[in-house]
Amino acid sequence: MTMTADLRRDEALRTLRDQVATHVALTGEPGYERCMPWNVAAPVNPAAVVLATSPEDVAGTVRFAAAHGFTVTVQATGHGAVGVGPDTILVQTSAMKHVDVDPLNRTARVGAGARWQDVIDAAAPHGLAPLCGSAPNVGVVGFLTGGGIGPLVRTFGVSSDHVRSFDVVTGEGRLLRAAPDENADLFWGLRGGKATLGIVTSVEIDLPPVAEFYGGAVFFDGSDAATVLHAWCEWCVDLPETVNTSIAIQQLPPLPGVPEPLAGRMTVSVRYTAVGDLAEAERLLAPIRNTAAPLMDAVGVLPYAAIGAVHADPLDPMPVNEDHALLSELPAEAVDAILAVAGPGSQSPQVIVELRMLGGAMAREPQHRSAFCHRNAAFALTVIGVSAPEIATMVVEHARAVTQVVAQWSTGGQMPNFAPSYDPARPSRVYTEDTLHWLAALADRYDPARVLTTGQVIRTPA
């Protein structure tokens, strides 16, 4: 870009303030720092940051971008950030965090900037359960547009299956409602298609009645990893849909908030949630509790408001690298392969290598079909490492090695909310061929000027 073009671009950006009734920050100005995502490893350097407070701010920004040759992306928390360049305007929605719970109809209307913890705090006093992910500090909208695999996914299915409607700004700057009976094509694609079809400004969701659950995590020493992982694999076979579980090989650093028995060493964490008959839930966990001597046992009856304690995901921003694979089965040979590359003595640099049991209600098609794919996966393997500069390359290469050792049991698929990246091959792993076709066709219809072509979006070739 020439100096003259740069000046014209900067002059145009300054007029953005005339198009929206909220704060706009250009590079170096107060408020620009709000573009920093939770995953600080993602390079985020937008042309401007719009601190949206209303759907009209979002729509005005999109129309401005279309008129002046910019693209637009959106961020509430930035957990799934993949990078933003200087030709893109970033809409920051964290101020749009209203939550209105209707306890009679068991629903909530949630603003684009709300985090799951905001919804949990509003709904839990009524005995209602927002179907969040493992980390309640993640944004509601980004989680739901990626489908949403939570701690109760086997019991209630994918979280986006419980969406009633969206309010969304399309690439033409129009504010539309998407529901089964209104703009049904948008409703299909927004549940699983991430930001492909627009910027969601609010969402209405169902709230299942769950006041408490039996759950938490049991931790074992890393030296027992082989025994515990093989036992967990066999134990999963007969679990009912009321039970959800994952197992993680962990290497947590000795930081504030990390319990002393777990810090600075390899441990194995069995995560567990169960609803319904809580005495039966306790009985079902007994075989795992008796597998080896626990370092810590933090499983018991918990209020739904404590759902985040099951995984205890970190709250503070950090540089993260993820890799991810979906498995059709988990035989003993696959467990051995994972242990060889990520278990004791492997010199693994990863913080977490997790296997999550899927199936149950997730495997069934919902009442209203969506763009979310790969419901038939039996397990998900997720590898998470801290990509500090001195070890970033090693972390990335090792994470790839972990997913490759289970290639023969892999479906070849991935889920939208896991391991975000600009890898051009990733869309074909996240979506089926038919789903890719329809998402791209709908994007052409609702965003003909290709304003929303940044981030994890699907488009026909330009």
mmCIF file of N, CA and C in Angstrom, residues 227-356:
data_model
loop_
_atom_site.group_PDB
_atom_site.id
_atom_site.type_symbol
_atom_site.label_atom_id
_atom_site.label_comp_id
_atom_site.label_asym_id
_atom_site.label_seq_id
_atom_site.Cartn_x
_atom_site.Cartn_y
_atom_site.Cartn_z
ATOM 1 N N THR A 227 -2.290 -47.148 33.742
ATOM 2 C CA THR A 227 -3.347 -47.883 34.447
ATOM 3 C C THR A 227 -4.667 -47.143 34.384
ATOM 4 N N VAL A 228 -4.625 -45.839 34.653
ATOM 5 C CA VAL A 228 -5.862 -45.051 34.718
ATOM 6 C C VAL A 228 -6.469 -44.865 33.332
ATOM 7 N N LEU A 229 -5.655 -44.558 32.330
ATOM 8 C CA LEU A 229 -6.208 -44.351 30.989
ATOM 9 C C LEU A 229 -6.831 -45.614 30.425
ATOM 10 N N HIS A 230 -6.186 -46.742 30.606
ATOM 11 C CA HIS A 230 -6.774 -47.990 30.096
ATOM 12 C C HIS A 230 -8.059 -48.336 30.853
ATOM 13 N N ALA A 231 -8.055 -48.123 32.163
ATOM 14 C CA ALA A 231 -9.267 -48.392 32.939
ATOM 15 C C ALA A 231 -10.397 -47.461 32.514
ATOM 16 N N TRP A 232 -10.074 -46.184 32.286
ATOM 17 C CA TRP A 232 -11.084 -45.199 31.852
ATOM 18 C C TRP A 232 -11.683 -45.606 30.510
ATOM 19 N N CYS A 233 -10.845 -46.033 29.603
ATOM 20 C CA CYS A 233 -11.291 -46.442 28.271
ATOM 21 C C CYS A 233 -12.295 -47.597 28.357
ATOM 22 N N GLU A 234 -12.017 -48.592 29.186
ATOM 23 C CA GLU A 234 -12.919 -49.734 29.344
ATOM 24 C C GLU A 234 -14.197 -49.337 30.087
ATOM 25 N N TRP A 235 -14.055 -48.447 31.064
ATOM 26 C CA TRP A 235 -15.185 -48.000 31.890
ATOM 27 C C TRP A 235 -16.198 -47.217 31.064
ATOM 28 N N CYS A 236 -15.724 -46.473 30.062
ATOM 29 C CA CYS A 236 -16.609 -45.640 29.253
ATOM 30 C C CYS A 236 -17.665 -46.452 28.499
ATOM 31 N N VAL A 237 -17.352 -47.697 28.198
ATOM 32 C CA VAL A 237 -18.195 -48.491 27.301
ATOM 33 C C VAL A 237 -19.643 -48.564 27.765
ATOM 34 N N ASP A 238 -19.873 -48.701 29.044
ATOM 35 C CA ASP A 238 -21.225 -48.943 29.549
ATOM 36 C C ASP A 238 -21.865 -47.746 30.236
ATOM 37 N N LEU A 239 -21.300 -46.566 30.087
ATOM 38 C CA LEU A 239 -21.852 -45.409 30.790
ATOM 39 C C LEU A 239 -23.155 -44.942 30.155
ATOM 40 N N PRO A 240 -24.145 -44.574 30.959
ATOM 41 C CA PRO A 240 -25.404 -44.048 30.410
ATOM 42 C C PRO A 240 -25.239 -42.595 29.962
ATOM 43 N N GLU A 241 -26.248 -42.092 29.254
ATOM 44 C CA GLU A 241 -26.194 -40.718 28.754
ATOM 45 C C GLU A 241 -26.220 -39.675 29.865
ATOM 46 N N THR A 242 -26.618 -40.054 31.035
ATOM 47 C CA THR A 242 -26.625 -39.108 32.146
ATOM 48 C C THR A 242 -25.217 -38.774 32.628
ATOM 49 N N VAL A 243 -24.234 -39.534 32.161
ATOM 50 C CA VAL A 243 -22.846 -39.372 32.600
ATOM 51 C C VAL A 243 -22.009 -38.793 31.461
ATOM 52 N N ASN A 244 -21.163 -37.841 31.807
ATOM 53 C CA ASN A 244 -20.200 -37.241 30.882
ATOM 54 C C ASN A 244 -18.821 -37.316 31.520
ATOM 55 N N THR A 245 -17.799 -37.557 30.701
ATOM 56 C CA THR A 245 -16.466 -37.692 31.281
ATOM 57 C C THR A 245 -15.385 -37.388 30.248
ATOM 58 N N SER A 246 -14.267 -36.922 30.748
ATOM 59 C CA SER A 246 -13.058 -36.772 29.944
ATOM 60 C C SER A 246 -11.881 -37.113 30.838
ATOM 61 N N ILE A 247 -10.735 -37.369 30.208
ATOM 62 C CA ILE A 247 -9.521 -37.680 30.959
ATOM 63 C C ILE A 247 -8.384 -36.876 30.348
ATOM 64 N N ALA A 248 -7.527 -36.328 31.200
ATOM 65 C CA ALA A 248 -6.467 -35.452 30.706
ATOM 66 C C ALA A 248 -5.138 -35.784 31.377
ATOM 67 N N ILE A 249 -4.107 -35.906 30.546
ATOM 68 C CA ILE A 249 -2.735 -35.922 31.050
ATOM 69 C C ILE A 249 -2.324 -34.460 31.185
ATOM 70 N N GLN A 250 -1.991 -34.051 32.409
ATOM 71 C CA GLN A 250 -1.751 -32.640 32.681
ATOM 72 C C GLN A 250 -0.328 -32.415 33.182
ATOM 73 N N GLN A 251 0.220 -31.261 32.816
ATOM 74 C CA GLN A 251 1.481 -30.787 33.385
ATOM 75 C C GLN A 251 1.288 -29.313 33.718
ATOM 76 N N LEU A 252 0.690 -29.075 34.876
ATOM 77 C CA LEU A 252 0.333 -27.725 35.277
ATOM 78 C C LEU A 252 1.521 -27.032 35.932
ATOM 79 N N PRO A 253 1.810 -25.797 35.542
ATOM 80 C CA PRO A 253 2.945 -25.083 36.124
ATOM 81 C C PRO A 253 2.658 -24.667 37.562
ATOM 82 N N PRO A 254 3.686 -24.463 38.356
ATOM 83 C CA PRO A 254 3.492 -24.028 39.752
ATOM 84 C C PRO A 254 3.136 -22.559 39.828
ATOM 85 N N LEU A 255 1.888 -22.256 39.528
ATOM 86 C CA LEU A 255 1.401 -20.881 39.521
ATOM 87 C C LEU A 255 0.316 -20.708 40.572
ATOM 88 N N PRO A 256 0.032 -19.461 40.971
ATOM 89 C CA PRO A 256 -1.071 -19.226 41.912
ATOM 90 C C PRO A 256 -2.378 -19.814 41.377
ATOM 91 N N GLY A 257 -3.110 -20.495 42.239
ATOM 92 C CA GLY A 257 -4.364 -21.115 41.839
ATOM 93 C C GLY A 257 -4.247 -22.575 41.485
ATOM 94 N N VAL A 258 -3.021 -23.055 41.210
ATOM 95 C CA VAL A 258 -2.828 -24.476 40.926
ATOM 96 C C VAL A 258 -2.580 -25.199 42.253
ATOM 97 N N PRO A 259 -3.410 -26.166 42.616
ATOM 98 C CA PRO A 259 -3.225 -26.867 43.897
ATOM 99 C C PRO A 259 -1.831 -27.482 44.007
ATOM 100 N N GLU A 260 -1.251 -27.399 45.160
ATOM 101 C CA GLU A 260 0.127 -27.852 45.379
ATOM 102 C C GLU A 260 0.360 -29.299 44.951
ATOM 103 N N PRO A 261 -0.569 -30.240 45.190
ATOM 104 C CA PRO A 261 -0.304 -31.628 44.773
ATOM 105 C C PRO A 261 -0.232 -31.813 43.261
ATOM 106 N N LEU A 262 -0.709 -30.814 42.497
ATOM 107 C CA LEU A 262 -0.764 -30.958 41.043
ATOM 108 C C LEU A 262 0.287 -30.121 40.329
ATOM 109 N N ALA A 263 0.917 -29.216 41.017
ATOM 110 C CA ALA A 263 1.792 -28.234 40.379
ATOM 111 C C ALA A 263 3.165 -28.811 40.075
ATOM 112 N N GLY A 264 3.661 -28.501 38.883
ATOM 113 C CA GLY A 264 5.016 -28.845 38.515
ATOM 114 C C GLY A 264 5.281 -30.330 38.327
ATOM 115 N N ARG A 265 4.250 -31.092 38.004
ATOM 116 C CA ARG A 265 4.421 -32.534 37.822
ATOM 117 C C ARG A 265 3.380 -33.032 36.828
ATOM 118 N N MET A 266 3.570 -34.247 36.331
ATOM 119 C CA MET A 266 2.571 -34.856 35.464
ATOM 120 C C MET A 266 1.512 -35.538 36.322
ATOM 121 N N THR A 267 0.269 -35.233 36.023
ATOM 122 C CA THR A 267 -0.850 -35.869 36.718
ATOM 123 C C THR A 267 -1.878 -36.309 35.665
ATOM 124 N N VAL A 268 -2.831 -37.098 36.111
ATOM 125 C CA VAL A 268 -3.939 -37.528 35.257
ATOM 126 C C VAL A 268 -5.239 -37.122 35.947
ATOM 127 N N SER A 269 -6.072 -36.410 35.212
ATOM 128 C CA SER A 269 -7.331 -35.911 35.753
ATOM 129 C C SER A 269 -8.492 -36.593 35.049
ATOM 130 N N VAL A 270 -9.363 -37.238 35.823
ATOM 131 C CA VAL A 270 -10.609 -37.785 35.283
ATOM 132 C C VAL A 270 -11.727 -36.823 35.642
ATOM 133 N N ARG A 271 -12.282 -36.170 34.608
ATOM 134 C CA ARG A 271 -13.386 -35.226 34.817
ATOM 135 C C ARG A 271 -14.710 -35.981 34.714
ATOM 136 N N TYR A 272 -15.685 -35.566 35.515
ATOM 137 C CA TYR A 272 -16.913 -36.361 35.617
ATOM 138 C C TYR A 272 -18.079 -35.439 35.933
ATOM 139 N N THR A 273 -19.163 -35.587 35.180
ATOM 140 C CA THR A 273 -20.419 -34.918 35.517
ATOM 141 C C THR A 273 -21.557 -35.896 35.296
ATOM 142 N N ALA A 274 -22.517 -35.879 36.190
ATOM 143 C CA ALA A 274 -23.693 -36.754 36.056
ATOM 144 C C ALA A 274 -24.899 -36.050 36.647
ATOM 145 N N VAL A 275 -26.047 -36.231 36.002
ATOM 146 C CA VAL A 275 -27.298 -35.657 36.492
ATOM 147 C C VAL A 275 -28.293 -36.792 36.719
ATOM 148 N N GLY A 276 -29.380 -36.435 37.376
ATOM 149 C CA GLY A 276 -30.389 -37.458 37.668
ATOM 150 C C GLY A 276 -30.188 -38.025 39.059
ATOM 151 N N ASP A 277 -30.142 -39.340 39.162
ATOM 152 C CA ASP A 277 -29.974 -40.030 40.444
ATOM 153 C C ASP A 277 -28.528 -39.844 40.913
ATOM 154 N N LEU A 278 -28.311 -38.984 41.900
ATOM 155 C CA LEU A 278 -26.955 -38.647 42.325
ATOM 156 C C LEU A 278 -26.279 -39.793 43.077
ATOM 157 N N ALA A 279 -27.047 -40.604 43.756
ATOM 158 C CA ALA A 279 -26.463 -41.778 44.416
ATOM 159 C C ALA A 279 -25.953 -42.771 43.374
ATOM 160 N N GLU A 280 -26.717 -42.942 42.305
ATOM 161 C CA GLU A 280 -26.291 -43.807 41.208
ATOM 162 C C GLU A 280 -25.047 -43.225 40.529
ATOM 163 N N ALA A 281 -24.999 -41.910 40.412
ATOM 164 C CA ALA A 281 -23.838 -41.256 39.818
ATOM 165 C C ALA A 281 -22.572 -41.539 40.625
ATOM 166 N N GLU A 282 -22.696 -41.526 41.926
ATOM 167 C CA GLU A 282 -21.546 -41.830 42.789
ATOM 168 C C GLU A 282 -21.122 -43.286 42.614
ATOM 169 N N ARG A 283 -22.096 -44.172 42.517
ATOM 170 C CA ARG A 283 -21.782 -45.591 42.350
ATOM 171 C C ARG A 283 -21.057 -45.843 41.025
ATOM 172 N N LEU A 284 -21.497 -45.152 39.980
ATOM 173 C CA LEU A 284 -20.893 -45.363 38.662
ATOM 174 C C LEU A 284 -19.433 -44.914 38.617
ATOM 175 N N LEU A 285 -19.064 -43.954 39.447
ATOM 176 C CA LEU A 285 -17.684 -43.461 39.446
ATOM 177 C C LEU A 285 -16.737 -44.352 40.239
ATOM 178 N N ALA A 286 -17.271 -45.212 41.086
ATOM 179 C CA ALA A 286 -16.437 -46.008 41.999
ATOM 180 C C ALA A 286 -15.314 -46.778 41.308
ATOM 181 N N PRO A 287 -15.545 -47.426 40.159
ATOM 182 C CA PRO A 287 -14.441 -48.165 39.530
ATOM 183 C C PRO A 287 -13.232 -47.289 39.200
ATOM 184 N N ILE A 288 -13.468 -46.059 38.811
ATOM 185 C CA ILE A 288 -12.348 -45.157 38.512
ATOM 186 C C ILE A 288 -11.651 -44.734 39.800
ATOM 187 N N ARG A 289 -12.416 -44.442 40.818
ATOM 188 C CA ARG A 289 -11.820 -44.041 42.092
ATOM 189 C C ARG A 289 -10.909 -45.139 42.643
ATOM 190 N N ASN A 290 -11.224 -46.384 42.338
ATOM 191 C CA ASN A 290 -10.465 -47.506 42.880
ATOM 192 C C ASN A 290 -9.339 -47.976 41.958
ATOM 193 N N THR A 291 -9.133 -47.278 40.849
ATOM 194 C CA THR A 291 -8.118 -47.696 39.886
ATOM 195 C C THR A 291 -6.701 -47.534 40.432
ATOM 196 N N ALA A 292 -6.483 -46.421 41.130
ATOM 197 C CA ALA A 292 -5.170 -46.132 41.721
ATOM 198 C C ALA A 292 -5.410 -45.192 42.893
ATOM 199 N N ALA A 293 -4.356 -44.889 43.631
ATOM 200 C CA ALA A 293 -4.486 -43.990 44.785
ATOM 201 C C ALA A 293 -4.576 -42.551 44.294
ATOM 202 N N PRO A 294 -5.698 -41.859 44.542
ATOM 203 C CA PRO A 294 -5.828 -40.479 44.057
ATOM 204 C C PRO A 294 -4.908 -39.513 44.810
ATOM 205 N N LEU A 295 -4.394 -38.537 44.082
ATOM 206 C CA LEU A 295 -3.711 -37.411 44.721
ATOM 207 C C LEU A 295 -4.726 -36.450 45.322
ATOM 208 N N MET A 296 -5.827 -36.265 44.616
ATOM 209 C CA MET A 296 -6.927 -35.403 45.056
ATOM 210 C C MET A 296 -8.229 -35.981 44.522
ATOM 211 N N ASP A 297 -9.267 -35.873 45.314
ATOM 212 C CA ASP A 297 -10.602 -36.288 44.875
ATOM 213 C C ASP A 297 -11.538 -35.115 45.137
ATOM 214 N N ALA A 298 -11.895 -34.407 44.055
ATOM 215 C CA ALA A 298 -12.722 -33.216 44.179
ATOM 216 C C ALA A 298 -14.090 -33.432 43.543
ATOM 217 N N VAL A 299 -14.621 -34.650 43.664
ATOM 218 C CA VAL A 299 -15.924 -34.980 43.092
ATOM 219 C C VAL A 299 -16.956 -35.063 44.199
ATOM 220 N N GLY A 300 -18.103 -34.461 43.964
ATOM 221 C CA GLY A 300 -19.193 -34.506 44.922
ATOM 222 C C GLY A 300 -20.415 -33.844 44.328
ATOM 223 N N VAL A 301 -21.432 -33.643 45.157
ATOM 224 C CA VAL A 301 -22.636 -32.941 44.706
ATOM 225 C C VAL A 301 -22.332 -31.450 44.682
ATOM 226 N N LEU A 302 -22.534 -30.833 43.518
ATOM 227 C CA LEU A 302 -22.222 -29.422 43.333
ATOM 228 C C LEU A 302 -23.425 -28.688 42.757
ATOM 229 N N PRO A 303 -23.599 -27.409 43.113
ATOM 230 C CA PRO A 303 -24.629 -26.625 42.437
ATOM 231 C C PRO A 303 -24.226 -26.390 40.989
ATOM 232 N N TYR A 304 -25.206 -26.242 40.101
ATOM 233 C CA TYR A 304 -24.848 -26.047 38.699
ATOM 234 C C TYR A 304 -23.954 -24.818 38.516
ATOM 235 N N ALA A 305 -24.087 -23.838 39.376
ATOM 236 C CA ALA A 305 -23.261 -22.631 39.274
ATOM 237 C C ALA A 305 -21.777 -22.942 39.373
ATOM 238 N N ALA A 306 -21.411 -24.120 39.874
ATOM 239 C CA ALA A 306 -19.998 -24.507 40.013
ATOM 240 C C ALA A 306 -19.534 -25.394 38.863
ATOM 241 N N ILE A 307 -20.239 -25.408 37.748
ATOM 242 C CA ILE A 307 -19.901 -26.301 36.636
ATOM 243 C C ILE A 307 -18.477 -26.052 36.128
ATOM 244 N N GLY A 308 -17.979 -24.842 36.246
ATOM 245 C CA GLY A 308 -16.629 -24.535 35.787
ATOM 246 C C GLY A 308 -15.547 -25.230 36.580
ATOM 247 N N ALA A 309 -15.870 -25.696 37.787
ATOM 248 C CA ALA A 309 -14.873 -26.356 38.628
ATOM 249 C C ALA A 309 -14.492 -27.733 38.098
ATOM 250 N N VAL A 310 -15.295 -28.305 37.223
ATOM 251 C CA VAL A 310 -15.017 -29.658 36.724
ATOM 252 C C VAL A 310 -13.708 -29.669 35.934
ATOM 253 N N HIS A 311 -13.569 -28.745 35.008
ATOM 254 C CA HIS A 311 -12.346 -28.672 34.198
ATOM 255 C C HIS A 311 -11.342 -27.676 34.758
ATOM 256 N N ALA A 312 -11.840 -26.685 35.498
ATOM 257 C CA ALA A 312 -10.966 -25.659 36.098
ATOM 258 C C ALA A 312 -10.013 -25.050 35.073
ATOM 259 N N ASP A 313 -10.567 -24.663 33.922
ATOM 260 C CA ASP A 313 -9.756 -24.050 32.874
ATOM 261 C C ASP A 313 -9.220 -22.700 33.339
ATOM 262 N N PRO A 314 -8.051 -22.279 32.834
ATOM 263 C CA PRO A 314 -7.442 -21.024 33.287
ATOM 264 C C PRO A 314 -8.270 -19.811 32.882
ATOM 265 N N LEU A 315 -8.211 -18.774 33.720
ATOM 266 C CA LEU A 315 -8.961 -17.544 33.464
ATOM 267 C C LEU A 315 -8.117 -16.481 32.781
ATOM 268 N N ASP A 316 -6.831 -16.433 33.111
ATOM 269 C CA ASP A 316 -5.983 -15.349 32.630
ATOM 270 C C ASP A 316 -5.557 -15.563 31.185
ATOM 271 N N PRO A 317 -5.465 -14.478 30.403
ATOM 272 C CA PRO A 317 -4.984 -14.592 29.022
ATOM 273 C C PRO A 317 -3.603 -15.219 28.955
ATOM 274 N N MET A 318 -3.357 -15.967 27.884
ATOM 275 C CA MET A 318 -2.078 -16.630 27.701
ATOM 276 C C MET A 318 -1.896 -17.010 26.239
ATOM 277 N N PRO A 319 -0.648 -17.273 25.825
ATOM 278 C CA PRO A 319 -0.429 -17.728 24.448
ATOM 279 C C PRO A 319 -0.670 -19.232 24.342
ATOM 280 N N VAL A 320 -1.638 -19.621 23.544
ATOM 281 C CA VAL A 320 -2.072 -21.016 23.498
ATOM 282 C C VAL A 320 -1.945 -21.574 22.083
ATOM 283 N N ASN A 321 -1.512 -22.818 21.999
ATOM 284 C CA ASN A 321 -1.568 -23.575 20.745
ATOM 285 C C ASN A 321 -2.440 -24.804 20.981
ATOM 286 N N GLU A 322 -3.340 -25.065 20.032
ATOM 287 C CA GLU A 322 -4.228 -26.226 20.125
ATOM 288 C C GLU A 322 -4.097 -27.105 18.892
ATOM 289 N N ASP A 323 -4.253 -28.395 19.095
ATOM 290 C CA ASP A 323 -4.481 -29.318 17.995
ATOM 291 C C ASP A 323 -5.626 -30.229 18.413
ATOM 292 N N HIS A 324 -6.228 -30.905 17.449
ATOM 293 C CA HIS A 324 -7.507 -31.552 17.742
ATOM 294 C C HIS A 324 -7.773 -32.650 16.721
ATOM 295 N N ALA A 325 -8.370 -33.743 17.179
ATOM 296 C CA ALA A 325 -8.775 -34.820 16.282
ATOM 297 C C ALA A 325 -10.022 -35.488 16.854
ATOM 298 N N LEU A 326 -10.858 -35.977 15.972
ATOM 299 C CA LEU A 326 -12.032 -36.751 16.371
ATOM 300 C C LEU A 326 -11.778 -38.220 16.069
ATOM 301 N N LEU A 327 -12.161 -39.078 16.998
ATOM 302 C CA LEU A 327 -11.884 -40.501 16.878
ATOM 303 C C LEU A 327 -13.188 -41.279 16.728
ATOM 304 N N SER A 328 -13.153 -42.297 15.884
ATOM 305 C CA SER A 328 -14.317 -43.168 15.706
ATOM 306 C C SER A 328 -14.370 -44.245 16.777
ATOM 307 N N GLU A 329 -13.219 -44.536 17.378
ATOM 308 C CA GLU A 329 -13.131 -45.522 18.455
ATOM 309 C C GLU A 329 -11.865 -45.243 19.256
ATOM 310 N N LEU A 330 -11.755 -45.865 20.415
ATOM 311 C CA LEU A 330 -10.582 -45.684 21.269
ATOM 312 C C LEU A 330 -10.144 -47.042 21.812
ATOM 313 N N PRO A 331 -9.507 -47.853 20.970
ATOM 314 C CA PRO A 331 -9.022 -49.155 21.444
ATOM 315 C C PRO A 331 -7.792 -48.990 22.323
ATOM 316 N N ALA A 332 -7.389 -50.066 22.960
ATOM 317 C CA ALA A 332 -6.218 -50.034 23.836
ATOM 318 C C ALA A 332 -4.966 -49.600 23.084
ATOM 319 N N GLU A 333 -4.885 -49.969 21.795
ATOM 320 C CA GLU A 333 -3.706 -49.590 21.002
ATOM 321 C C GLU A 333 -3.617 -48.071 20.839
ATOM 322 N N ALA A 334 -4.755 -47.403 20.720
ATOM 323 C CA ALA A 334 -4.751 -45.950 20.600
ATOM 324 C C ALA A 334 -4.301 -45.301 21.906
ATOM 325 N N VAL A 335 -4.752 -45.847 23.020
ATOM 326 C CA VAL A 335 -4.318 -45.334 24.328
ATOM 327 C C VAL A 335 -2.808 -45.483 24.480
ATOM 328 N N ASP A 336 -2.283 -46.633 24.095
ATOM 329 C CA ASP A 336 -0.834 -46.850 24.181
ATOM 330 C C ASP A 336 -0.068 -45.862 23.300
ATOM 331 N N ALA A 337 -0.615 -45.579 22.123
ATOM 332 C CA ALA A 337 0.055 -44.642 21.226
ATOM 333 C C ALA A 337 0.106 -43.245 21.822
ATOM 334 N N ILE A 338 -0.978 -42.836 22.467
ATOM 335 C CA ILE A 338 -1.009 -41.516 23.113
ATOM 336 C C ILE A 338 -0.042 -41.472 24.291
ATOM 337 N N LEU A 339 -0.034 -42.522 25.088
ATOM 338 C CA LEU A 339 0.886 -42.578 26.225
ATOM 339 C C LEU A 339 2.339 -42.501 25.782
ATOM 340 N N ALA A 340 2.662 -43.144 24.666
ATOM 341 C CA ALA A 340 4.048 -43.159 24.193
ATOM 342 C C ALA A 340 4.542 -41.769 23.847
ATOM 343 N N VAL A 341 3.649 -40.927 23.311
ATOM 344 C CA VAL A 341 4.078 -39.609 22.866
ATOM 345 C C VAL A 341 3.769 -38.505 23.864
ATOM 346 N N ALA A 342 2.874 -38.769 24.828
ATOM 347 C CA ALA A 342 2.477 -37.716 25.766
ATOM 348 C C ALA A 342 2.446 -38.154 27.221
ATOM 349 N N GLY A 343 2.753 -39.413 27.508
ATOM 350 C CA GLY A 343 2.713 -39.903 28.878
ATOM 351 C C GLY A 343 4.042 -39.800 29.592
ATOM 352 N N PRO A 344 4.194 -40.507 30.702
ATOM 353 C CA PRO A 344 5.434 -40.461 31.487
ATOM 354 C C PRO A 344 6.644 -40.829 30.639
ATOM 355 N N GLY A 345 7.706 -40.051 30.778
ATOM 356 C CA GLY A 345 8.941 -40.324 30.052
ATOM 357 C C GLY A 345 8.971 -39.850 28.617
ATOM 358 N N SER A 346 7.883 -39.248 28.134
ATOM 359 C CA SER A 346 7.809 -38.826 26.734
ATOM 360 C C SER A 346 8.444 -37.467 26.487
ATOM 361 N N GLN A 347 8.712 -36.714 27.545
ATOM 362 C CA GLN A 347 9.210 -35.340 27.437
ATOM 363 C C GLN A 347 8.208 -34.443 26.696
ATOM 364 N N SER A 348 6.952 -34.730 26.851
ATOM 365 C CA SER A 348 5.913 -33.918 26.218
ATOM 366 C C SER A 348 5.945 -32.490 26.756
ATOM 367 N N PRO A 349 5.867 -31.474 25.865
ATOM 368 C CA PRO A 349 5.821 -30.086 26.321
ATOM 369 C C PRO A 349 4.399 -29.573 26.538
ATOM 370 N N GLN A 350 3.397 -30.434 26.317
ATOM 371 C CA GLN A 350 2.008 -29.982 26.375
ATOM 372 C C GLN A 350 1.519 -29.815 27.818
ATOM 373 N N VAL A 351 0.660 -28.836 28.015
ATOM 374 C CA VAL A 351 0.046 -28.633 29.333
ATOM 375 C C VAL A 351 -1.084 -29.634 29.544
ATOM 376 N N ILE A 352 -1.861 -29.881 28.497
ATOM 377 C CA ILE A 352 -2.998 -30.801 28.597
ATOM 378 C C ILE A 352 -3.106 -31.631 27.319
ATOM 379 N N VAL A 353 -3.281 -32.930 27.488
ATOM 380 C CA VAL A 353 -3.672 -33.817 26.389
ATOM 381 C C VAL A 353 -4.933 -34.524 26.869
ATOM 382 N N GLU A 354 -6.059 -34.164 26.268
ATOM 383 C CA GLU A 354 -7.358 -34.597 26.773
ATOM 384 C C GLU A 354 -8.077 -35.517 25.795
ATOM 385 N N LEU A 355 -8.701 -36.543 26.343
ATOM 386 C CA LEU A 355 -9.646 -37.383 25.614
ATOM 387 C C LEU A 355 -11.029 -37.143 26.209
ATOM 388 N N ARG A 356 -11.974 -36.787 25.368
ATOM 389 C CA ARG A 356 -13.333 -36.504 25.839
ATOM 390 C C ARG A 356 -14.301 -37.495 25.209
#
